[in-house]
mmCIF file of C-alpha atoms and ligand atoms in Angstrom:
data_model
loop_
_atom_site.group_PDB
_atom_site.id
_atom_site.type_symbol
_atom_site.label_atom_id
_atom_site.label_comp_id
_atom_site.label_asym_id
_atom_site.label_seq_id
_atom_site.Cartn_x
_atom_site.Cartn_y
_atom_site.Cartn_z
ATOM 1 C CA MET X 1 -16.494 15.090 -3.926
ATOM 2 C CA LYS X 2 -13.694 16.571 -2.580
ATOM 3 C CA ILE X 3 -10.610 14.861 -2.379
ATOM 4 C CA ALA X 4 -7.619 15.906 -0.835
ATOM 5 C CA VAL X 5 -4.601 15.649 -2.694
ATOM 6 C CA LEU X 6 -1.262 15.242 -0.416
ATOM 7 C CA PRO X 7 1.842 15.241 -2.217
ATOM 8 C CA GLY X 8 4.467 15.433 0.472
ATOM 9 C CA ASP X 9 8.315 14.371 -0.749
ATOM 10 C CA GLY X 10 10.860 13.494 -3.203
ATOM 11 C CA ILE X 11 8.977 12.682 -6.830
ATOM 12 C CA GLY X 12 5.660 12.699 -5.111
ATOM 13 C CA PRO X 13 4.823 15.890 -6.206
ATOM 14 C CA GLU X 14 5.459 15.258 -9.765
ATOM 15 C CA ILE X 15 3.634 11.728 -10.129
ATOM 16 C CA VAL X 16 0.713 13.736 -7.639
ATOM 17 C CA THR X 17 0.888 16.562 -10.620
ATOM 18 C CA GLU X 18 0.489 14.010 -13.264
ATOM 19 C CA ALA X 19 -2.795 12.193 -11.062
ATOM 20 C CA VAL X 20 -4.521 15.253 -10.504
ATOM 21 C CA ALA X 21 -4.415 16.150 -14.342
ATOM 22 C CA VAL X 22 -5.958 12.372 -15.370
ATOM 23 C CA LEU X 23 -8.069 13.361 -11.934
ATOM 24 C CA ASN X 24 -9.813 17.370 -14.266
ATOM 25 C CA ALA X 25 -9.303 15.313 -17.803
ATOM 26 C CA LEU X 26 -12.898 12.813 -16.951
ATOM 27 C CA GLY X 27 -15.174 15.728 -16.670
ATOM 28 C CA GLU X 28 -16.726 15.064 -12.998
ATOM 29 C CA SER X 29 -16.825 17.787 -10.566
ATOM 30 C CA PHE X 30 -14.276 16.932 -8.587
ATOM 31 C CA GLU X 31 -12.806 19.809 -5.500
ATOM 32 C CA LEU X 32 -9.589 18.823 -5.595
ATOM 33 C CA GLU X 33 -7.361 20.941 -2.344
ATOM 34 C CA GLN X 34 -3.938 20.541 -1.557
ATOM 35 C CA ALA X 35 -1.638 19.789 1.818
ATOM 36 C CA PRO X 36 1.753 20.066 2.762
ATOM 37 C CA VAL X 37 2.598 16.047 4.095
ATOM 38 C CA GLY X 38 5.918 14.784 5.220
ATOM 39 C CA GLY X 39 9.421 16.684 5.152
ATOM 40 C CA ALA X 40 7.189 18.745 3.043
ATOM 41 C CA GLY X 41 4.820 19.324 6.243
ATOM 42 C CA TYR X 42 7.288 19.363 8.142
ATOM 43 C CA GLU X 43 9.012 22.459 6.474
ATOM 44 C CA ALA X 44 5.885 24.484 6.282
ATOM 45 C CA ALA X 45 4.390 23.864 9.618
ATOM 46 C CA GLY X 46 7.192 22.496 11.874
ATOM 47 C CA HIS X 47 4.946 19.251 11.940
ATOM 48 C CA PRO X 48 5.164 15.860 9.076
ATOM 49 C CA LEU X 49 1.027 16.053 10.132
ATOM 50 C CA PRO X 50 0.258 19.727 10.278
ATOM 51 C CA GLU X 51 -3.050 19.915 12.154
ATOM 52 C CA ALA X 52 -4.667 22.038 8.823
ATOM 53 C CA THR X 53 -3.391 18.916 6.863
ATOM 54 C CA LEU X 54 -5.003 16.127 8.924
ATOM 55 C CA LYS X 55 -8.662 18.255 9.481
ATOM 56 C CA LEU X 56 -8.649 18.656 4.959
ATOM 57 C CA ALA X 57 -8.112 14.359 4.773
ATOM 58 C CA LYS X 58 -10.522 13.945 7.520
ATOM 59 C CA GLU X 59 -12.756 16.303 6.323
ATOM 60 C CA ALA X 60 -11.913 14.953 2.392
ATOM 61 C CA ASP X 61 -14.363 12.421 0.998
ATOM 62 C CA ALA X 62 -10.903 10.231 -0.194
ATOM 63 C CA ILE X 63 -7.465 11.131 -0.512
ATOM 64 C CA LEU X 64 -4.765 11.140 -3.028
ATOM 65 C CA PHE X 65 -1.122 10.510 -1.621
ATOM 66 C CA GLY X 66 2.020 10.898 -3.413
ATOM 67 C CA ALA X 67 4.928 9.559 -1.095
ATOM 68 C CA VAL X 68 6.643 10.918 2.204
ATOM 69 C CA GLY X 69 10.720 10.733 2.780
ATOM 70 C CA ASP X 70 13.986 11.864 2.572
ATOM 71 C CA TRP X 71 17.360 11.331 3.528
ATOM 72 C CA LYS X 72 17.785 15.367 4.814
ATOM 73 C CA TYR X 73 14.608 14.017 7.502
ATOM 74 C CA ASP X 74 16.879 10.882 8.754
ATOM 75 C CA THR X 75 18.109 12.943 11.851
ATOM 76 C CA LEU X 76 14.932 14.282 12.935
ATOM 77 C CA ALA X 77 13.426 12.699 16.358
ATOM 78 C CA ARG X 78 11.179 9.797 15.206
ATOM 79 C CA GLU X 79 8.217 12.240 15.974
ATOM 80 C CA LEU X 80 9.255 14.498 13.582
ATOM 81 C CA ARG X 81 10.226 12.352 10.773
ATOM 82 C CA PRO X 82 7.817 11.740 7.938
ATOM 83 C CA GLU X 83 7.532 8.657 8.130
ATOM 84 C CA GLN X 84 4.576 9.405 10.586
ATOM 85 C CA ALA X 85 2.708 11.330 8.533
ATOM 86 C CA ILE X 86 1.340 7.983 6.440
ATOM 87 C CA LEU X 87 0.953 6.542 9.813
ATOM 88 C CA GLY X 88 -1.040 9.329 11.765
ATOM 89 C CA LEU X 89 -3.268 9.091 8.711
ATOM 90 C CA ARG X 90 -3.283 5.374 8.885
ATOM 91 C CA LYS X 91 -3.894 5.959 12.992
ATOM 92 C CA HIS X 92 -6.088 8.742 13.137
ATOM 93 C CA LEU X 93 -8.256 8.117 9.884
ATOM 94 C CA GLN X 94 -9.195 4.091 11.559
ATOM 95 C CA LEU X 95 -7.826 3.030 7.625
ATOM 96 C CA PHE X 96 -7.396 -0.910 8.339
ATOM 97 C CA ALA X 97 -7.726 -2.477 5.529
ATOM 98 C CA ASN X 98 -4.411 -1.939 2.662
ATOM 99 C CA PHE X 99 -4.872 -3.203 -0.923
ATOM 100 C CA ARG X 100 -2.074 -4.422 -2.321
ATOM 101 C CA PRO X 101 -2.317 -5.485 -5.902
ATOM 102 C CA ALA X 102 0.602 -7.157 -7.755
ATOM 103 C CA ILE X 103 -0.463 -7.646 -11.538
ATOM 104 C CA LEU X 104 2.322 -7.611 -14.081
ATOM 105 C CA TYR X 105 0.978 -6.174 -16.940
ATOM 106 C CA LYS X 106 1.549 -8.584 -20.395
ATOM 107 C CA GLU X 107 3.026 -5.307 -21.776
ATOM 108 C CA LEU X 108 5.895 -5.659 -19.083
ATOM 109 C CA ALA X 109 6.413 -9.270 -19.455
ATOM 110 C CA ASP X 110 10.291 -9.678 -19.499
ATOM 111 C CA ALA X 111 10.484 -7.085 -16.457
ATOM 112 C CA SER X 112 10.167 -9.024 -13.540
ATOM 113 C CA SER X 113 13.627 -11.203 -12.472
ATOM 114 C CA LEU X 114 11.629 -14.134 -12.282
ATOM 115 C CA LYS X 115 11.260 -16.497 -15.691
ATOM 116 C CA PRO X 116 8.374 -15.611 -17.453
ATOM 117 C CA GLU X 117 6.507 -19.305 -17.131
ATOM 118 C CA ILE X 118 6.356 -18.826 -13.365
ATOM 119 C CA VAL X 119 4.461 -14.792 -13.374
ATOM 120 C CA ALA X 120 3.590 -14.018 -17.052
ATOM 121 C CA GLY X 121 0.003 -13.267 -16.170
ATOM 122 C CA LEU X 122 0.416 -12.963 -12.249
ATOM 123 C CA ASP X 123 -2.714 -11.269 -10.350
ATOM 124 C CA ILE X 124 -1.806 -11.395 -7.045
ATOM 125 C CA LEU X 125 -4.253 -9.017 -4.087
ATOM 126 C CA ILE X 126 -2.126 -8.674 -0.920
ATOM 127 C CA ILE X 127 -4.423 -7.004 2.068
ATOM 128 C CA ARG X 128 -2.264 -5.649 4.649
ATOM 129 C CA GLU X 129 -4.194 -4.854 8.004
ATOM 130 C CA LEU X 130 -2.789 -1.475 9.132
ATOM 131 C CA ASN X 131 -3.095 0.250 12.239
ATOM 132 C CA GLY X 132 -2.390 -2.220 14.402
ATOM 133 C CA ASP X 133 0.340 -4.751 15.020
ATOM 134 C CA ILE X 134 4.111 -4.171 16.545
ATOM 135 C CA TYR X 135 3.695 -0.718 14.318
ATOM 136 C CA PHE X 136 1.055 0.964 17.459
ATOM 137 C CA GLY X 137 1.452 -2.052 19.985
ATOM 138 C CA GLN X 138 2.366 -0.126 23.372
ATOM 139 C CA PRO X 139 4.367 -0.285 25.153
ATOM 140 C CA LYS X 140 7.053 0.598 22.953
ATOM 141 C CA GLY X 141 10.774 2.543 24.195
ATOM 142 C CA PHE X 142 13.964 2.067 24.823
ATOM 143 C CA ARG X 143 15.027 1.176 28.383
ATOM 144 C CA GLN X 144 17.654 -0.863 30.995
ATOM 145 C CA ALA X 145 17.052 -4.747 30.208
ATOM 146 C CA PRO X 146 14.773 -5.581 33.544
ATOM 147 C CA ASP X 147 16.020 -9.372 32.997
ATOM 148 C CA GLY X 148 18.179 -11.999 30.696
ATOM 149 C CA PRO X 149 21.182 -12.294 30.758
ATOM 150 C CA PHE X 150 21.935 -8.887 29.038
ATOM 151 C CA GLU X 151 20.005 -7.366 32.626
ATOM 152 C CA GLY X 152 20.683 -3.768 32.443
ATOM 153 C CA SER X 153 22.141 -3.146 29.097
ATOM 154 C CA ARG X 154 19.721 -0.493 26.705
ATOM 155 C CA GLU X 155 17.494 -2.175 25.786
ATOM 156 C CA GLY X 156 14.562 -1.165 22.680
ATOM 157 C CA PHE X 157 11.319 -3.389 22.588
ATOM 158 C CA ASP X 158 8.350 -2.811 20.984
ATOM 159 C CA THR X 159 5.094 -4.848 21.355
ATOM 160 C CA MET X 160 2.916 -7.007 18.875
ATOM 161 C CA ARG X 161 -0.596 -7.565 19.921
ATOM 162 C CA TYR X 162 -3.704 -7.655 18.047
ATOM 163 C CA THR X 163 -7.466 -7.752 19.576
ATOM 164 C CA VAL X 164 -10.276 -9.983 18.205
ATOM 165 C CA PRO X 165 -12.017 -7.326 16.968
ATOM 166 C CA GLU X 166 -9.211 -6.146 14.587
ATOM 167 C CA VAL X 167 -8.591 -9.350 13.438
ATOM 168 C CA VAL X 168 -12.420 -10.315 12.925
ATOM 169 C CA ARG X 169 -12.936 -6.400 10.558
ATOM 170 C CA ILE X 170 -9.482 -7.355 8.150
ATOM 171 C CA ALA X 171 -11.251 -11.128 8.216
ATOM 172 C CA HIS X 172 -14.164 -9.917 6.658
ATOM 173 C CA VAL X 173 -12.652 -7.437 4.005
ATOM 174 C CA ALA X 174 -10.868 -9.842 3.085
ATOM 175 C CA PHE X 175 -12.872 -13.057 2.066
ATOM 176 C CA GLN X 176 -15.287 -10.363 0.942
ATOM 177 C CA ALA X 177 -12.193 -9.285 -1.531
ATOM 178 C CA ALA X 178 -11.359 -13.097 -2.542
ATOM 179 C CA ALA X 179 -14.840 -13.587 -3.325
ATOM 180 C CA LYS X 180 -15.225 -11.114 -5.663
ATOM 181 C CA ARG X 181 -12.133 -12.848 -6.857
ATOM 182 C CA GLY X 182 -10.586 -16.518 -7.850
ATOM 183 C CA LYS X 183 -12.093 -17.109 -3.805
ATOM 184 C CA ARG X 184 -8.782 -18.222 -2.598
ATOM 185 C CA LEU X 185 -7.609 -16.401 0.716
ATOM 186 C CA CYS X 186 -4.085 -17.088 1.880
ATOM 187 C CA SER X 187 -3.692 -15.962 5.575
ATOM 188 C CA VAL X 188 -0.517 -15.045 6.544
ATOM 189 C CA ASP X 189 0.921 -15.691 9.875
ATOM 190 C CA LYS X 190 3.835 -16.969 12.704
ATOM 191 C CA ALA X 191 1.200 -19.171 14.397
ATOM 192 C CA ASN X 192 4.314 -22.370 15.144
ATOM 193 C CA VAL X 193 5.989 -19.032 17.263
ATOM 194 C CA LEU X 194 3.530 -16.162 18.064
ATOM 195 C CA GLU X 195 0.883 -15.991 20.323
ATOM 196 C CA THR X 196 -0.939 -12.684 18.468
ATOM 197 C CA SER X 197 -0.145 -15.192 15.647
ATOM 198 C CA GLN X 198 -2.283 -17.415 17.303
ATOM 199 C CA LEU X 199 -5.204 -15.137 17.810
ATOM 200 C CA TRP X 200 -4.989 -14.457 14.568
ATOM 201 C CA ARG X 201 -5.497 -17.856 12.469
ATOM 202 C CA ASP X 202 -8.405 -18.780 15.129
ATOM 203 C CA THR X 203 -10.287 -15.627 14.404
ATOM 204 C CA MET X 204 -9.111 -16.149 10.537
ATOM 205 C CA ILE X 205 -10.769 -19.750 10.837
ATOM 206 C CA GLU X 206 -14.109 -18.577 13.264
ATOM 207 C CA VAL X 207 -15.202 -15.832 10.571
ATOM 208 C CA ALA X 208 -14.383 -18.474 8.110
ATOM 209 C CA LYS X 209 -17.687 -20.072 8.141
ATOM 210 C CA ASP X 210 -19.768 -16.619 6.642
ATOM 211 C CA TYR X 211 -17.748 -17.388 3.965
ATOM 212 C CA PRO X 212 -18.373 -21.184 2.926
ATOM 213 C CA ASP X 213 -17.725 -20.183 -0.858
ATOM 214 C CA VAL X 214 -14.273 -19.068 -0.571
ATOM 215 C CA GLU X 215 -11.483 -21.989 0.240
ATOM 216 C CA LEU X 216 -9.757 -20.297 3.423
ATOM 217 C CA SER X 217 -5.578 -21.463 3.461
ATOM 218 C CA HIS X 218 -2.956 -20.589 6.342
ATOM 219 C CA MET X 219 0.374 -20.475 5.677
ATOM 220 C CA TYR X 220 3.600 -19.498 8.087
ATOM 221 C CA VAL X 221 5.216 -15.762 6.800
ATOM 222 C CA ASP X 222 9.063 -17.659 6.357
ATOM 223 C CA ASN X 223 7.248 -19.854 3.928
ATOM 224 C CA ALA X 224 5.077 -16.933 2.151
ATOM 225 C CA ALA X 225 8.753 -15.120 1.326
ATOM 226 C CA MET X 226 9.575 -18.335 -0.279
ATOM 227 C CA GLN X 227 6.535 -19.671 -2.056
ATOM 228 C CA LEU X 228 6.150 -15.651 -3.672
ATOM 229 C CA VAL X 229 9.296 -16.222 -5.426
ATOM 230 C CA LYS X 230 8.420 -20.115 -5.707
ATOM 231 C CA ALA X 231 5.357 -20.593 -7.002
ATOM 232 C CA PRO X 232 3.427 -16.903 -7.252
ATOM 233 C CA LYS X 233 0.476 -17.653 -9.383
ATOM 234 C CA ASN X 234 -1.013 -19.936 -6.480
ATOM 235 C CA PHE X 235 -1.625 -17.082 -3.932
ATOM 236 C CA ASP X 236 -4.806 -15.411 -5.446
ATOM 237 C CA VAL X 237 -5.313 -13.097 -2.049
ATOM 238 C CA VAL X 238 -3.690 -12.684 0.866
ATOM 239 C CA VAL X 239 -4.009 -11.262 4.354
ATOM 240 C CA THR X 240 -1.665 -10.569 6.700
ATOM 241 C CA GLY X 241 -0.557 -8.521 10.107
ATOM 242 C CA ASN X 242 0.797 -4.902 9.706
ATOM 243 C CA MET X 243 4.250 -6.314 9.837
ATOM 244 C CA PHE X 244 4.642 -8.710 8.090
ATOM 245 C CA GLY X 245 2.476 -7.357 5.512
ATOM 246 C CA ASP X 246 4.585 -4.615 4.765
ATOM 247 C CA ILE X 247 7.411 -6.979 4.487
ATOM 248 C CA LEU X 248 5.718 -9.750 1.674
ATOM 249 C CA SER X 249 4.004 -6.147 -0.317
ATOM 250 C CA ASP X 250 7.226 -5.126 -1.721
ATOM 251 C CA GLU X 251 8.291 -8.630 -2.345
ATOM 252 C CA ALA X 252 5.074 -9.498 -4.009
ATOM 253 C CA ALA X 253 5.546 -5.365 -5.760
ATOM 254 C CA MET X 254 8.775 -6.487 -6.751
ATOM 255 C CA LEU X 255 7.889 -9.945 -9.128
ATOM 256 C CA THR X 256 6.164 -7.481 -11.400
ATOM 257 C CA GLY X 257 9.362 -5.805 -12.032
ATOM 258 C CA SER X 258 7.729 -2.247 -12.019
ATOM 259 C CA ILE X 259 6.763 -0.660 -8.735
ATOM 260 C CA GLY X 260 6.371 2.141 -10.691
ATOM 261 C CA MET X 261 2.701 0.440 -11.601
ATOM 262 C CA LEU X 262 1.597 -0.358 -8.968
ATOM 263 C CA PRO X 263 -1.563 1.475 -6.914
ATOM 264 C CA SER X 264 -2.493 1.244 -3.239
ATOM 265 C CA ALA X 265 -5.601 1.475 -1.224
ATOM 266 C CA SER X 266 -6.412 1.749 2.653
ATOM 267 C CA LEU X 267 -9.579 2.196 2.948
ATOM 268 C CA ASP X 268 -11.723 2.140 6.819
ATOM 269 C CA ALA X 269 -14.820 0.919 7.390
ATOM 270 C CA LYS X 270 -17.123 2.633 5.083
ATOM 271 C CA ASN X 271 -14.596 2.936 2.282
ATOM 272 C CA LYS X 272 -13.047 6.123 2.654
ATOM 273 C CA GLY X 273 -9.662 5.300 1.490
ATOM 274 C CA LEU X 274 -6.234 6.878 0.753
ATOM 275 C CA TYR X 275 -4.522 6.072 -2.260
ATOM 276 C CA GLU X 276 -0.754 6.050 -2.835
ATOM 277 C CA PRO X 277 0.874 4.225 -5.389
ATOM 278 C CA SER X 278 3.092 1.208 -3.365
ATOM 279 C CA HIS X 279 6.668 2.858 -4.331
ATOM 280 C CA GLY X 280 8.232 5.606 -2.285
ATOM 281 C CA SER X 281 9.066 8.917 -2.446
ATOM 282 C CA ALA X 282 12.636 8.051 -4.629
ATOM 283 C CA PRO X 283 14.890 11.419 -3.114
ATOM 284 C CA ASP X 284 17.335 10.287 -5.716
ATOM 285 C CA ILE X 285 15.542 10.778 -8.171
ATOM 286 C CA ALA X 286 13.312 13.465 -7.676
ATOM 287 C CA GLY X 287 12.941 16.741 -9.345
ATOM 288 C CA LYS X 288 14.558 14.681 -12.643
ATOM 289 C CA GLY X 289 11.507 14.013 -14.501
ATOM 290 C CA VAL X 290 11.705 10.776 -14.941
ATOM 291 C CA ALA X 291 9.990 8.937 -12.269
ATOM 292 C CA ASN X 292 7.050 6.567 -13.290
ATOM 293 C CA PRO X 293 3.862 8.876 -12.882
ATOM 294 C CA LEU X 294 1.919 5.561 -13.544
ATOM 295 C CA ALA X 295 1.051 3.844 -9.974
ATOM 296 C CA THR X 296 -0.509 6.734 -9.269
ATOM 297 C CA ILE X 297 -2.212 7.400 -12.164
ATOM 298 C CA LEU X 298 -3.863 3.537 -11.173
ATOM 299 C CA SER X 299 -4.029 4.572 -7.294
ATOM 300 C CA ALA X 300 -6.372 7.349 -8.911
ATOM 301 C CA ALA X 301 -8.732 4.871 -10.554
ATOM 302 C CA MET X 302 -8.638 3.249 -7.572
ATOM 303 C CA MET X 303 -9.942 5.773 -6.146
ATOM 304 C CA LEU X 304 -13.103 6.318 -8.496
ATOM 305 C CA ARG X 305 -13.589 2.379 -7.799
ATOM 306 C CA TYR X 306 -13.270 1.899 -4.197
ATOM 307 C CA THR X 307 -14.262 5.306 -2.611
ATOM 308 C CA LEU X 308 -15.691 7.841 -5.059
ATOM 309 C CA GLY X 309 -18.180 5.053 -6.734
ATOM 310 C CA LYS X 310 -17.519 5.183 -10.182
ATOM 311 C CA PRO X 311 -16.377 2.969 -10.859
ATOM 312 C CA GLU X 312 -16.285 3.384 -15.541
ATOM 313 C CA GLN X 313 -14.610 6.234 -14.370
ATOM 314 C CA ALA X 314 -11.795 3.325 -12.937
ATOM 315 C CA ASP X 315 -12.193 1.757 -16.122
ATOM 316 C CA ARG X 316 -11.274 4.025 -18.614
ATOM 317 C CA ILE X 317 -8.174 4.791 -16.670
ATOM 318 C CA GLU X 318 -6.751 1.511 -16.798
ATOM 319 C CA ALA X 319 -7.666 1.107 -20.774
ATOM 320 C CA ALA X 320 -5.688 4.536 -20.748
ATOM 321 C CA VAL X 321 -3.288 3.087 -19.513
ATOM 322 C CA LYS X 322 -3.088 -0.234 -20.932
ATOM 323 C CA LYS X 323 -3.079 1.921 -24.013
ATOM 324 C CA VAL X 324 -0.015 3.850 -23.135
ATOM 325 C CA LEU X 325 1.724 0.677 -22.827
ATOM 326 C CA ALA X 326 1.026 -0.805 -26.191
ATOM 327 C CA GLN X 327 2.381 2.289 -27.819
ATOM 328 C CA GLY X 328 5.810 1.610 -26.476
ATOM 329 C CA LEU X 329 5.698 4.340 -23.755
ATOM 330 C CA ARG X 330 8.009 3.584 -20.867
ATOM 331 C CA THR X 331 9.781 5.537 -17.576
ATOM 332 C CA PRO X 332 12.985 4.889 -17.246
ATOM 333 C CA ASP X 333 12.582 2.256 -14.633
ATOM 334 C CA ILE X 334 10.464 -0.061 -16.958
ATOM 335 C CA TRP X 335 12.389 0.378 -19.912
ATOM 336 C CA GLN X 336 13.660 -1.805 -22.488
ATOM 337 C CA GLU X 337 15.633 -2.144 -26.155
ATOM 338 C CA GLY X 338 13.031 -1.085 -28.852
ATOM 339 C CA ALA X 339 10.252 1.089 -26.723
ATOM 340 C CA THR X 340 10.169 4.591 -26.172
ATOM 341 C CA LYS X 341 11.766 6.389 -23.435
ATOM 342 C CA VAL X 342 9.467 9.363 -21.903
ATOM 343 C CA GLY X 343 9.448 11.271 -18.629
ATOM 344 C CA THR X 344 7.351 11.294 -16.013
ATOM 345 C CA ARG X 345 5.019 14.813 -17.378
ATOM 346 C CA GLU X 346 4.826 12.957 -21.183
ATOM 347 C CA MET X 347 3.624 9.830 -19.762
ATOM 348 C CA GLY X 348 0.657 11.944 -18.217
ATOM 349 C CA ALA X 349 0.385 13.122 -21.238
ATOM 350 C CA ALA X 350 0.222 9.858 -22.756
ATOM 351 C CA VAL X 351 -2.527 8.464 -20.657
ATOM 352 C CA VAL X 352 -4.574 11.523 -21.124
ATOM 353 C CA ALA X 353 -5.147 12.024 -25.057
ATOM 354 C CA ALA X 354 -5.807 8.178 -24.662
ATOM 355 C CA LEU X 355 -8.405 9.045 -22.565
HETATM 356 C C1 IPM V 1 4.692 0.583 3.168
HETATM 357 C C2 IPM V 1 5.887 2.117 3.948
HETATM 358 C C3 IPM V 1 5.849 2.134 5.340
HETATM 359 C C4 IPM V 1 5.229 1.577 5.821
HETATM 360 C C5 IPM V 1 6.749 3.365 6.084
HETATM 361 C C6 IPM V 1 6.702 4.095 5.012
HETATM 362 C C7 IPM V 1 5.967 4.197 7.068
HETATM 363 O O1 IPM V 1 6.860 1.041 3.886
HETATM 364 O O2 IPM V 1 3.484 2.327 3.772
HETATM 365 O O3 IPM V 1 4.910 -0.166 3.566
HETATM 366 O O4 IPM V 1 5.760 0.716 7.131
HETATM 367 O O5 IPM V 1 4.386 0.350 6.520
HETATM 368 MG MG1 MG V 2 6.790 -0.972 2.758
#
């Protein structure tokens, strides 16, 4: 099995190195091939998603992705910015189903900014549609406002849109995931205002007929943002569109107090996937050897479970991570009084040792 390794920018290379070391320690015969992406792609080939990188990603069975982005590229034209690499991979590979679990490890219970009784034992899964919505909807651009009180003024515009089949396919993914967990699915939309959301809601209700064991509920996105901090444990699986999912998944991640711990998976219809930490490239700490590699290591575990068909190896990695946490090892982002502060390399090496 071939794994495309795309470290990207900022802390990406450091954390991916540790995840690769963990994969290599499993005793499997994976073929790993590396390619530049994001700002690194721009430096190497003049484009955030170079042709050769896209080709490798298409050929590979799975993709291990670090992070992209750095302030120094903020002045580039939008199509050359690092973010276009991840958006391009999602679109070209039709990775439409984004799994973002938010789990509070009991060893890190104090890390959340919320009271322990509100978050202790938190285990929710956000499923975000990744190929449609206002992110990709055409037309978009800049123009002179064609009407309204500011007619003639410079205007930016984007288009929010979803077709029924796009919602149907993410709905099936979400219902199936919920069926394997707590059997509760909350669909988040803004159906009181948006037609896109009304279609989303109607379609969820339609697909729900195939899953009588799963309880479907609906919530407006503003209320969902509120409920996530008020009573997050009331959620099991949340399914939502691309834009709302971007925002709510950051909020859900922060409930755990340790975004450096959270993996994610972006899957296509055949469970081929791109696996990346939920956090970004953190250019402020890049190269300092202090980034937490655990989210990337746990992303490699998700890869073994969802795409490579090796759930027992995924279990091994997750157990090894729990073990190093129990040993009291902490990178600075999750460090607390009394724990042993370690850097990226030491944390990765500890996971390998625990394996
Ligand atoms: C994410 C990120 C991306 C997104 C950016 C980097 C384009 O915020 O994966 O959540 O908005 O989807
Ligand atoms: Mg985001």
